XYZ file of C-alpha atoms in Angstrom:
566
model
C -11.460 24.119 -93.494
C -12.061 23.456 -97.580
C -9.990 20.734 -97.156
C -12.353 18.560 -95.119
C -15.523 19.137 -97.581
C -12.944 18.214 -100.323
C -12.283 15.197 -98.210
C -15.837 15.004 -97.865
C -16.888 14.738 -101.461
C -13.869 12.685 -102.616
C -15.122 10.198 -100.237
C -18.812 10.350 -100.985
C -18.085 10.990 -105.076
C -21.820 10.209 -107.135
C -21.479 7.459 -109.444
C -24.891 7.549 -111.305
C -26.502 4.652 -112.645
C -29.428 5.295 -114.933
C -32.694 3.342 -114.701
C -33.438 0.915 -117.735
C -37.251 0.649 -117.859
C -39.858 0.778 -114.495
C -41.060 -2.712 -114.095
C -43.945 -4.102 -112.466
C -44.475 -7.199 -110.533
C -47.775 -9.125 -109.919
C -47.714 -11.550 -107.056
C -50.055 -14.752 -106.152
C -49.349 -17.515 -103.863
C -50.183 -21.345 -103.819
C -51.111 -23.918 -101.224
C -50.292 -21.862 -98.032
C -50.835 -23.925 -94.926
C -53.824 -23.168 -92.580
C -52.817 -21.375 -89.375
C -54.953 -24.504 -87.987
C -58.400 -26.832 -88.354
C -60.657 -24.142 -88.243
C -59.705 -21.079 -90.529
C -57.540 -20.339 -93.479
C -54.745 -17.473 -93.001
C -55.051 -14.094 -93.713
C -51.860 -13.887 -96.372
C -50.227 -10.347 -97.492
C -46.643 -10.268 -99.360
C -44.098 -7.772 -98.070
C -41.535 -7.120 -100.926
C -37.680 -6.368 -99.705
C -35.167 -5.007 -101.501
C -31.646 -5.494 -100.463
C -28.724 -2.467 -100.231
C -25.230 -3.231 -98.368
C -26.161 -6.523 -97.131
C -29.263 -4.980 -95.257
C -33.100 -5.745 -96.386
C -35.272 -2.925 -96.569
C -39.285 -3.350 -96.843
C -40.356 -1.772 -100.541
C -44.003 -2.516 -100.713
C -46.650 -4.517 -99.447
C -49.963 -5.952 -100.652
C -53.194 -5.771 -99.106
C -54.243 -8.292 -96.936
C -56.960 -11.220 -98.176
C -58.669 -13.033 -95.341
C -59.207 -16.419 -95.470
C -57.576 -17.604 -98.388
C -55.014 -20.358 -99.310
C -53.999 -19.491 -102.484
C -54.461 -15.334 -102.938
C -53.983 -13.401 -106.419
C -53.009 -9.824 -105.099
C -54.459 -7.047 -106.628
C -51.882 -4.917 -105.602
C -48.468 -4.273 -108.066
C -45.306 -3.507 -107.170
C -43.383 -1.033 -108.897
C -39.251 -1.109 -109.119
C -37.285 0.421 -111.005
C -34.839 -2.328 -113.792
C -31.167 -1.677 -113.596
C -29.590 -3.831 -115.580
C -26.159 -3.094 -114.660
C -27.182 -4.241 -111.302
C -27.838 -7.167 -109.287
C -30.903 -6.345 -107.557
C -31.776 -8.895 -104.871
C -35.126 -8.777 -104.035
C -37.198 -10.818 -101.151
C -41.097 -11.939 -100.837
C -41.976 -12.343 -97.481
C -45.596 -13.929 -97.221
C -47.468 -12.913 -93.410
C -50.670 -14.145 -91.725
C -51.987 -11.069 -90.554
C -55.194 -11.611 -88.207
C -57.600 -9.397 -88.506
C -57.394 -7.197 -85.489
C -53.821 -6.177 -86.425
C -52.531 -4.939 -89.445
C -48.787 -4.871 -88.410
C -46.098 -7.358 -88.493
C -44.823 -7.268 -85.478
C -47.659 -9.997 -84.500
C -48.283 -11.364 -87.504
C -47.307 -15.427 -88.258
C -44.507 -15.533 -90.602
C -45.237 -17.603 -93.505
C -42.292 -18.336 -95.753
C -40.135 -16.171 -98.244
C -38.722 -16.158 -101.299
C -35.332 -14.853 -102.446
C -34.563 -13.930 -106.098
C -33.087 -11.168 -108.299
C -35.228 -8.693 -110.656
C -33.101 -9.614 -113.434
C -34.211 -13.528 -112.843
C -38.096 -12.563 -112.986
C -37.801 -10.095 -115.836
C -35.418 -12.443 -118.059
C -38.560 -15.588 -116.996
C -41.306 -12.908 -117.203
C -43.053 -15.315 -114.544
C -40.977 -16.810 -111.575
C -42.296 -19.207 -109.302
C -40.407 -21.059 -106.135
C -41.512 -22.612 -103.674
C -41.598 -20.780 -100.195
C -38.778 -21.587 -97.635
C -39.353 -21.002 -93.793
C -35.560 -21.756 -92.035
C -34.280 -22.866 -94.958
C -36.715 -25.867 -95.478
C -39.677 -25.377 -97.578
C -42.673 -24.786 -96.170
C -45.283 -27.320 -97.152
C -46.349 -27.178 -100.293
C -46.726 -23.361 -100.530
C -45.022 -21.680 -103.100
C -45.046 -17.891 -105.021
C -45.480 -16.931 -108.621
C -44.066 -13.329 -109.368
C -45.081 -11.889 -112.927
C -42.761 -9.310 -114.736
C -44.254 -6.608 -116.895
C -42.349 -3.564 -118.591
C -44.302 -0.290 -118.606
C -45.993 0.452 -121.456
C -44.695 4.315 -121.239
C -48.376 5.667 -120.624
C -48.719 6.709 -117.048
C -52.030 7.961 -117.012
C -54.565 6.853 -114.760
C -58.063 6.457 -114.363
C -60.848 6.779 -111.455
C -63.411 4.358 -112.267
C -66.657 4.143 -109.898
C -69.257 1.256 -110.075
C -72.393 0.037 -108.760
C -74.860 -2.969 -109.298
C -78.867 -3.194 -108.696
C -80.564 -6.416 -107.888
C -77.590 -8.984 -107.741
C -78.543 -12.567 -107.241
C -79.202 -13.745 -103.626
C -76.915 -16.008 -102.968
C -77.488 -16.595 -98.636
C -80.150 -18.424 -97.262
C -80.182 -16.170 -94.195
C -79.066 -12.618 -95.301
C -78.428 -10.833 -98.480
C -75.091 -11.364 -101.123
C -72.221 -9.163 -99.593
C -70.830 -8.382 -103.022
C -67.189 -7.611 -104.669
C -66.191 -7.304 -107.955
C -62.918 -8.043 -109.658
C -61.515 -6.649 -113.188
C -59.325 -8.447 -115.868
C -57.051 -7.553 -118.006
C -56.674 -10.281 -120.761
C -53.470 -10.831 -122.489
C -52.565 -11.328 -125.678
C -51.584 -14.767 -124.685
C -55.073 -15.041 -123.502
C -53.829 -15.323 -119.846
C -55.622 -12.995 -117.132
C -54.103 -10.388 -114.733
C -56.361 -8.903 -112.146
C -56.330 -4.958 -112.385
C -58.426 -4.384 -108.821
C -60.509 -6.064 -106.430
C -63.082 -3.861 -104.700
C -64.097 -3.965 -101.251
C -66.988 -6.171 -100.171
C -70.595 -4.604 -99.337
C -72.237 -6.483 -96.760
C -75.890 -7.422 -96.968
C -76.338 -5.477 -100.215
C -77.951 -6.807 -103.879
C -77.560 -3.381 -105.349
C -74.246 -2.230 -103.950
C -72.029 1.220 -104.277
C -68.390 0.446 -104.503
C -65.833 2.935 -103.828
C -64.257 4.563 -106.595
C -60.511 3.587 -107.493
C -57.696 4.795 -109.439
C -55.300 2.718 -111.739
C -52.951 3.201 -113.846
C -54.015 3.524 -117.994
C -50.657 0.814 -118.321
C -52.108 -1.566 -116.090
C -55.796 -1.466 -116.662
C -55.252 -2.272 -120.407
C -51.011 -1.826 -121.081
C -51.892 0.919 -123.331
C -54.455 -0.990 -125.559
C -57.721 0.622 -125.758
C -59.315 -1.997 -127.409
C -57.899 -4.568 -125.057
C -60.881 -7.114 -123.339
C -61.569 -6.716 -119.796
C -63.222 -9.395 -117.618
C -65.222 -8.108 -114.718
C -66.362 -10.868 -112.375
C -69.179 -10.508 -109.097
C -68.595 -12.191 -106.557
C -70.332 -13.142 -103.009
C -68.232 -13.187 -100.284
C -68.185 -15.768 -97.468
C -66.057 -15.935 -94.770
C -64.311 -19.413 -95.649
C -62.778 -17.912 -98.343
C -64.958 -19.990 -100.923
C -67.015 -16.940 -102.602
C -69.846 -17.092 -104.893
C -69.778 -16.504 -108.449
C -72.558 -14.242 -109.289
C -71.571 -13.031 -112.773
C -69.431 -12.032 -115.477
C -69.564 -9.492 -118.166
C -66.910 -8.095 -120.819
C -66.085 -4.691 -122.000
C -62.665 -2.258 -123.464
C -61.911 0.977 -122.130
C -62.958 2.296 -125.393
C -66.270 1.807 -124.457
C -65.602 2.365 -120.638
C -64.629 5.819 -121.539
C -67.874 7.107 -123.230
C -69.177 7.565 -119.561
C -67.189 10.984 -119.847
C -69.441 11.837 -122.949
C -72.347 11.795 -120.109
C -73.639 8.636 -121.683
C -74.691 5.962 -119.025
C -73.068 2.857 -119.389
C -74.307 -0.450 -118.125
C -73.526 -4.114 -118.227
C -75.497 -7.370 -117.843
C -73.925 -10.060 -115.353
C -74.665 -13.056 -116.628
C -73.913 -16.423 -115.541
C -72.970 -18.770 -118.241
C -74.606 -21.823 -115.858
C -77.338 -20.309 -115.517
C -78.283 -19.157 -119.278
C -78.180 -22.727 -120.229
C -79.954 -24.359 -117.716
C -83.012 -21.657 -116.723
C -85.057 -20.695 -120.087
C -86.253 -17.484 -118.515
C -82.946 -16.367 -117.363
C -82.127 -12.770 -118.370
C -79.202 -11.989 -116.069
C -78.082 -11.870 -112.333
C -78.035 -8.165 -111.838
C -76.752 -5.253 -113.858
C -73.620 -3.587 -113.012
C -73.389 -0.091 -113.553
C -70.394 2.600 -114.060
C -71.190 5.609 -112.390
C -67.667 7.719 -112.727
C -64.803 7.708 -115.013
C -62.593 10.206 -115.199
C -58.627 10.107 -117.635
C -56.219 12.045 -115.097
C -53.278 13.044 -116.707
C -49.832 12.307 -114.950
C -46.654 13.833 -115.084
C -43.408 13.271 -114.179
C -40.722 14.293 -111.604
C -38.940 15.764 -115.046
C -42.218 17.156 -116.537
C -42.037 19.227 -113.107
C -38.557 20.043 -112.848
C -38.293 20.940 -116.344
C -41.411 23.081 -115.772
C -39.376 24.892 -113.491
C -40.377 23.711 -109.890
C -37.761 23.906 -107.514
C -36.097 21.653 -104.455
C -36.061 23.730 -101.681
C -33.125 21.671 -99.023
C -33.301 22.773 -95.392
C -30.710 22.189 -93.642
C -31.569 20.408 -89.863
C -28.625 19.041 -87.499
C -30.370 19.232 -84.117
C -32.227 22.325 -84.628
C -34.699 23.864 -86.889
C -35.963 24.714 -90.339
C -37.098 27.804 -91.882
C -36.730 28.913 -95.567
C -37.816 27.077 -98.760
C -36.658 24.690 -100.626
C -34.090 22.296 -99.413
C -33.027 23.208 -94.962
C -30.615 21.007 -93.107
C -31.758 20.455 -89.581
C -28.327 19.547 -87.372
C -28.756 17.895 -83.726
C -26.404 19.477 -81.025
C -27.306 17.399 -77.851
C -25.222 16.239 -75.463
C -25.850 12.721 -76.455
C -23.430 13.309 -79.192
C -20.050 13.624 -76.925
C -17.700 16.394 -76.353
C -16.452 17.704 -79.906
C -13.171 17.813 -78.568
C -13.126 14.694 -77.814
C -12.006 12.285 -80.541
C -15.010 9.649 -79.453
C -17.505 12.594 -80.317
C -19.752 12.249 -83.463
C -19.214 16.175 -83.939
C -15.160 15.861 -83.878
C -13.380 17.793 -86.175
C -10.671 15.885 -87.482
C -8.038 18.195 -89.592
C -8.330 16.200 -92.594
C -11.285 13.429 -92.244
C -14.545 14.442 -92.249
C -17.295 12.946 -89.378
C -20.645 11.448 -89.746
C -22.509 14.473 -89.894
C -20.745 16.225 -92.848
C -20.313 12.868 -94.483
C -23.951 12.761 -94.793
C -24.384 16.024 -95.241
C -21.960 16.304 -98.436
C -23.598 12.922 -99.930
C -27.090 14.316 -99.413
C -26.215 18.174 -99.553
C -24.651 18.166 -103.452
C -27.221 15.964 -104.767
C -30.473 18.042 -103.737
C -28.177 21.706 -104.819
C -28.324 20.986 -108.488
C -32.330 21.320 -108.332
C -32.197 24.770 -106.098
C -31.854 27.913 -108.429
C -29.919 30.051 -105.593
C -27.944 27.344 -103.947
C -28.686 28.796 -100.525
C -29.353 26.703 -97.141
C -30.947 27.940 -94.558
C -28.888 25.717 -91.687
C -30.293 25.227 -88.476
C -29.349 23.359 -85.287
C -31.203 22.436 -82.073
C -30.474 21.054 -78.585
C -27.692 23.253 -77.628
C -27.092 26.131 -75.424
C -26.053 29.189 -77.378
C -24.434 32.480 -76.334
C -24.556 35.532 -75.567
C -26.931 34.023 -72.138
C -26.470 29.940 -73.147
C -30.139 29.279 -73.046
C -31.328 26.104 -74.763
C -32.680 26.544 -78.422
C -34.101 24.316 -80.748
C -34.257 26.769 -83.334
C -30.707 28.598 -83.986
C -29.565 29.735 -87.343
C -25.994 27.670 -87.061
C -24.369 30.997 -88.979
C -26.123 32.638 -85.980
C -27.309 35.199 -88.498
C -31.117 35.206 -87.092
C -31.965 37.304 -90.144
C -30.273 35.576 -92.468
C -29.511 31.601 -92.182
C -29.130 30.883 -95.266
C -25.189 29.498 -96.446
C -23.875 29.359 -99.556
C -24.272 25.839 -100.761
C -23.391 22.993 -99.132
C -19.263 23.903 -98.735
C -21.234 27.167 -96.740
C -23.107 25.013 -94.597
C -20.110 23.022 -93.613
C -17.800 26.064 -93.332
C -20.677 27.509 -91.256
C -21.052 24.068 -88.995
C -17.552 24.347 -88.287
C -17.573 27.498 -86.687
C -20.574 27.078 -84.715
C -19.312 24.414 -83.087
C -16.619 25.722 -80.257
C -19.211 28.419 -79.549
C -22.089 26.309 -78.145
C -22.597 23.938 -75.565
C -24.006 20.571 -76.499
C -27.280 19.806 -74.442
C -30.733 18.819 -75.245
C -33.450 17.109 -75.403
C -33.991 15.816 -79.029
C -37.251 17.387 -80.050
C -38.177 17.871 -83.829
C -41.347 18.280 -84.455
C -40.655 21.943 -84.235
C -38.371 21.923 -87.164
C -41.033 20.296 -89.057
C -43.295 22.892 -88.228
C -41.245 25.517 -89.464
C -40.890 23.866 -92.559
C -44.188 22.943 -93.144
C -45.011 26.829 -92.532
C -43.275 28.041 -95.500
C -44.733 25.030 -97.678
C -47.915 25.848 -96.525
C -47.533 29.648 -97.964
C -46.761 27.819 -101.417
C -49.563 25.057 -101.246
C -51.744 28.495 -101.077
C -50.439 28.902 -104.714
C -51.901 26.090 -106.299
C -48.634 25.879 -108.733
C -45.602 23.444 -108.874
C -43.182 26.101 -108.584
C -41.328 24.866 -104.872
C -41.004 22.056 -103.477
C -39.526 21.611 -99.644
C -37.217 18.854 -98.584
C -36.109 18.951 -94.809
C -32.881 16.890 -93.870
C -32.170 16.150 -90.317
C -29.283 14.493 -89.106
C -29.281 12.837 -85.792
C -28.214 10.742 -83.381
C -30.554 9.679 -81.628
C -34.543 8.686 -80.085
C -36.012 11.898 -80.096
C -38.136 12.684 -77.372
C -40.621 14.221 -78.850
C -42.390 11.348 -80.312
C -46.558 12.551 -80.127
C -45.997 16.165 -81.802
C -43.389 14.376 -84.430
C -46.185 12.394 -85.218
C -48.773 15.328 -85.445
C -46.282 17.535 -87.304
C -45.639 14.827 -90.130
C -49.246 13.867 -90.645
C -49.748 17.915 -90.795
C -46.986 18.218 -93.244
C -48.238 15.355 -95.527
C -50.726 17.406 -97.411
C -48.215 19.734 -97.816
C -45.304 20.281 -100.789
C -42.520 18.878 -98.792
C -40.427 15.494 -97.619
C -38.578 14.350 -94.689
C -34.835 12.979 -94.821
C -33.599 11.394 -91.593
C -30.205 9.794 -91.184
C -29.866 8.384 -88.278
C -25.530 9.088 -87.102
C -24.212 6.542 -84.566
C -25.202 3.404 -83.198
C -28.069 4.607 -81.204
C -31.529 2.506 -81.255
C -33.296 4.246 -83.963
C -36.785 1.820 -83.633
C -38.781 5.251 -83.256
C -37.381 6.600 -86.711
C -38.138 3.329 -87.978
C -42.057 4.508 -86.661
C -42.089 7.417 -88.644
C -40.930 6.102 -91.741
C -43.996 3.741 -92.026
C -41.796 1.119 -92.285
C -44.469 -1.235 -90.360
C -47.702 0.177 -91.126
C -49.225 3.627 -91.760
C -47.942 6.373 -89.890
C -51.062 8.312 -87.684
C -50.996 10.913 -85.286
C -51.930 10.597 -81.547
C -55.767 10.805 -82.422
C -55.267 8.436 -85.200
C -55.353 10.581 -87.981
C -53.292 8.634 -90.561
C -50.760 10.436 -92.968
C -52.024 11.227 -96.295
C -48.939 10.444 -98.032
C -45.532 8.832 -97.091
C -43.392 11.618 -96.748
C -40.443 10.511 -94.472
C -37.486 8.430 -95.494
C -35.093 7.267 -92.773
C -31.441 5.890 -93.758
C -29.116 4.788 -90.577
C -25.890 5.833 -91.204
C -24.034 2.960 -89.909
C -25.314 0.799 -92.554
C -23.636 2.990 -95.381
C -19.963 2.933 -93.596
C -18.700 0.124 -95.707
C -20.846 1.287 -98.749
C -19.917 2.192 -102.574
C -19.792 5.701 -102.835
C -23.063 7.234 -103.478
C -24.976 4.934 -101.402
C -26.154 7.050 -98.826
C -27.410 9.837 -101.473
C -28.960 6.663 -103.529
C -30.822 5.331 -100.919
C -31.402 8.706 -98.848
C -33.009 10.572 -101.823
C -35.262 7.383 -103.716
C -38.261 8.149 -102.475
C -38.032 12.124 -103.407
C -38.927 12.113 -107.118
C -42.349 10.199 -106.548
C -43.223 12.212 -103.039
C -43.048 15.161 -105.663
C -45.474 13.614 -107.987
C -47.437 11.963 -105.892
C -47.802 15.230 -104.344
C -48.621 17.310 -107.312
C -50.751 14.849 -109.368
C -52.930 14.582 -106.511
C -53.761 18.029 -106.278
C -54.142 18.606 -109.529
C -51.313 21.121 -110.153
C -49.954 20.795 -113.918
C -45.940 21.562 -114.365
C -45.594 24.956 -115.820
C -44.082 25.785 -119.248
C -45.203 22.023 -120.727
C -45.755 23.528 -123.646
C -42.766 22.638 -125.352
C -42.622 19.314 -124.426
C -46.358 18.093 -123.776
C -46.862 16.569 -126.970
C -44.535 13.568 -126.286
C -47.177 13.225 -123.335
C -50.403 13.254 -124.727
C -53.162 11.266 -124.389
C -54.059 8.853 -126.818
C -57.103 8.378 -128.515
């Protein structure tokens, strides 16, 4: 049986290809077409990255209503491969405002282009084509910008008192924007607040950005802050400016109250009384410090892989979750996704090898706890959705991936194939055992939960309750879809099309699930499936940590190369 996981791993060999530099990418669009005579559309940029001929949504931006030319506030993130040619696609939507999704949202025009074309440019612009033909006279500019190498971040919180009135019939409904200004003397917007309705002295919510973008670095750097009153028609109304560093933003940790003037330049020449149009104050700043998915694994966290192929999860670290229903054929029949062919391997361990020796080399013990569900199992061929697939109830755990394979093999002629797909359980169990180590409070495990399927599960509602559980949790979900089946409902869960919430609307706290279909890897290089399968892992475990708080352990030895900068 060796043979077919060396068959396996010949045919899924890694070929690693190291990441030049993170990049961002700033995004603002020009002269988009009304939707019609009476309102301006509601524009948001969906970014698309393209892997074996297939486009896959990245990132979005937020959506701006009413406006014909937006400057998004939000930045995209990629990582710069030079090697590679990495075709990327804007996709510009007019989302209304009842619906946040773009299933029913007006498609706009996109734009096709490589990373290496806006990085070599810096700033790209093209016009926007809709069916090959451009679309009016819209087009999108897309501005490169290397990481500075200082990933800290900062939550800033402000609040003005007495703004200027600027409606007739109500009060301002205030929002306030922050530059960064370039050395070139060019601006790049940082963040754009929310709008307070009917407010002269409003509270905006705090935010968090990134030390990199807010100033690339440069403490002494000049930041533009602009108020602005909102009207629906998209034409707002200046209010004021003011300019200040992070140098001086910073004090505010010191306990010292900062405060700025708004001032509008029109005003302070014409009006000889003028003394400002409100004051804007900061209420909250506060440097977090951010690591990275080395700072933790060098700190000694581990990847906990469970194993999941129709069934369920239990241990730490990394569980494989296997699906036995009946869906998947006869294994002795040579149309069956779980054939055993004597010297090529099937779907399920050709995922399971690409996946499988990846996530081993960041678990200590290189033991999987295996699990399957949807099948009847002796000695009285009930149906279980949570069998150890060693059936070792006490002990599921195989020795690394060639165990869990070995281990596959044999369970296979001793069950009966049934059903239904349900897997919410699985992520239950998992979620248990990360629960136990969120109790911690220390980057120590980490739990990744791979389930290979093969179909719509049918337990859509608790899948949905069980993920949105397991996002405050240490732990991620893999998914790779085997077959042709319609996989629209994994689609769902990966948040794909809008943020993931349980039946009572709860939405996730973090994106934790990454589905890959199989089919589209077939035809693939080599370590597609593991490339594209395990992406999203190393900032889940961040994203996870940083947000709690949790510092990697033994930094010691390596923190200074992370410090903080005066």
């Amino acid at each position: 049986m060796s043979n077919i996981y060396e068959s396996a791993e010949a045919t899924l060999g890694f070929i690693s290809s190291p990441c030049l530099t993170k990049v961002e990418l700033r995004v603002a669009c020009r002269g988009i077409s009304d939707r019609d005579a009476l309102s301006k559309p509601d524009p948001c940029v969906v970014l698309k990255m393209q892997s074996h001929g297939q486009w896959f949504e990245v990132d979005r931006t937020e959506v701006i209503r009413s406006s014909s030319g937006p400057i998004f506030s939000k930045i995209f993130l990629v990582d710069y491969y030079f090697e590679e040619v990495q075709r990327l696609r804007f996709e510009l939507h007019d989302i209304s405002s009842g619906n946040n999704g773009l299933r029913d949202a007006d498609f706009l025009g996109a734009m096709e282009c490589t990373l290496g074309q806006i990085v070599s440019q810096r700033k790209l612009t093209k016009a926007l084509l809709k069916q090959g033909n451009t679309a009016g006279k819209s087009s999108i500019t897309v501005t490169a910008e290397e990481l500075s190498g200082n990933d800290d971040y900062v939550e800033l919180s402000f609040s003005a008192r007495k703004l200027d009135d600027k409606d007739f019939f109500s009060k301002s409904d205030p929002f306030l924007e922050i530059f960064r200004v370039n050395d070139d003397g060019t601006e790049s917007l940082v963040h754009r607040t929310e709008t307070v309705m009917n407010n002269l002295s409003p509270v905006w919510k705090s935010f968090k950005v990134s030390l990199n973008t807010l100033c690339s670095g440069n403490h002494d750097r000049e930041l533009k802050c602009t108020v602005w009153d909102w009207d629906s028609n998209g034409k707002h109304d200046f209010i004021g400016e003011f300019q200040t560093t992070f140098k001086e933003v910073r004090t505010e940790q010191d306990g010292k109250q900062i405060q700025w003037e708004c001032i509008n330049p029109k005003y302070q020449i014409k009006k000889k009384n003028y003394r400002n149009s409100g004051m804007v104050i900061l209420n909250h700043c506060k440097i977090i410090k951010m690591y990275s998915f080395l700072d933790y694994i060098m700190g000694g966290c581990q990847i906990q892989f469970t194993v999941g192929s129709g069934s369920y999860l239990f241990n730490p670290f990394c569980s494989v979750a296997i699906d036995f229903t009946a869906s998947n054929g006869d294994p002795r029949n040579s149309c069956s996704l779980h054939y055993i062919h004597p010297y090529q391997p099937n779907e399920y361990l050709k995922a399971l090898v690409a996946v499988g020796e990846i996530c081993q080399d960041y678990d200590s013990d290189k033991m999987f706890p295996a699990f399957g569900f949807g099948a009847l199992i002796p000695p009285d061929f009930k149906v279980s959705h949570d069998f150890a697939v060693n059936f070792d109830e006490d002990n599921p755990e195989c020795a690394g991936i060639q165990g869990v394979v070995e281990a596959y093999q044999n369970c296979l002629p001793k069950i009966q194939l049934y059903g239904p797909t349900n897997i919410a359980p699985i992520i239950q169990k998992v979620a248990s055992s990360a629960s136990e180590e969120m109790h911690t409070k220390e980057a120590m495990e980490y739990f990744i939960l791979l389930i290979l399927t093969d179909g719509v599960i049918t337990d859509m509602a608790d899948t949905r309750e069980a993920i949105v559980h397991a996002s405050h949790l240490p732990m991620s979900v893999i998914i790779v879809g085997v077959g042709n089946a319609d996989f629209t409902d994994m689609q769902i869960l990966d948040g794909d099309d809008g943020i993931l919430r349980s039946p009572k609307g709860e939405p996730v706290l973090r994106d934790i699930v990454q589905f890959v279909p199989f089919k589209d890897f077939k035809h693939a290089s080599p370590a597609a499936l593991a490339k594209s399968v395990l992406a999203e892992v190393p900032n889940q475990v961040v994203d996870y940590y940083n947000a709690k708080g949790i510092k990697p352990k033994c930094t010691l030895d390596y923190e200074s190369t992370r410090t903080f900068s005066p």
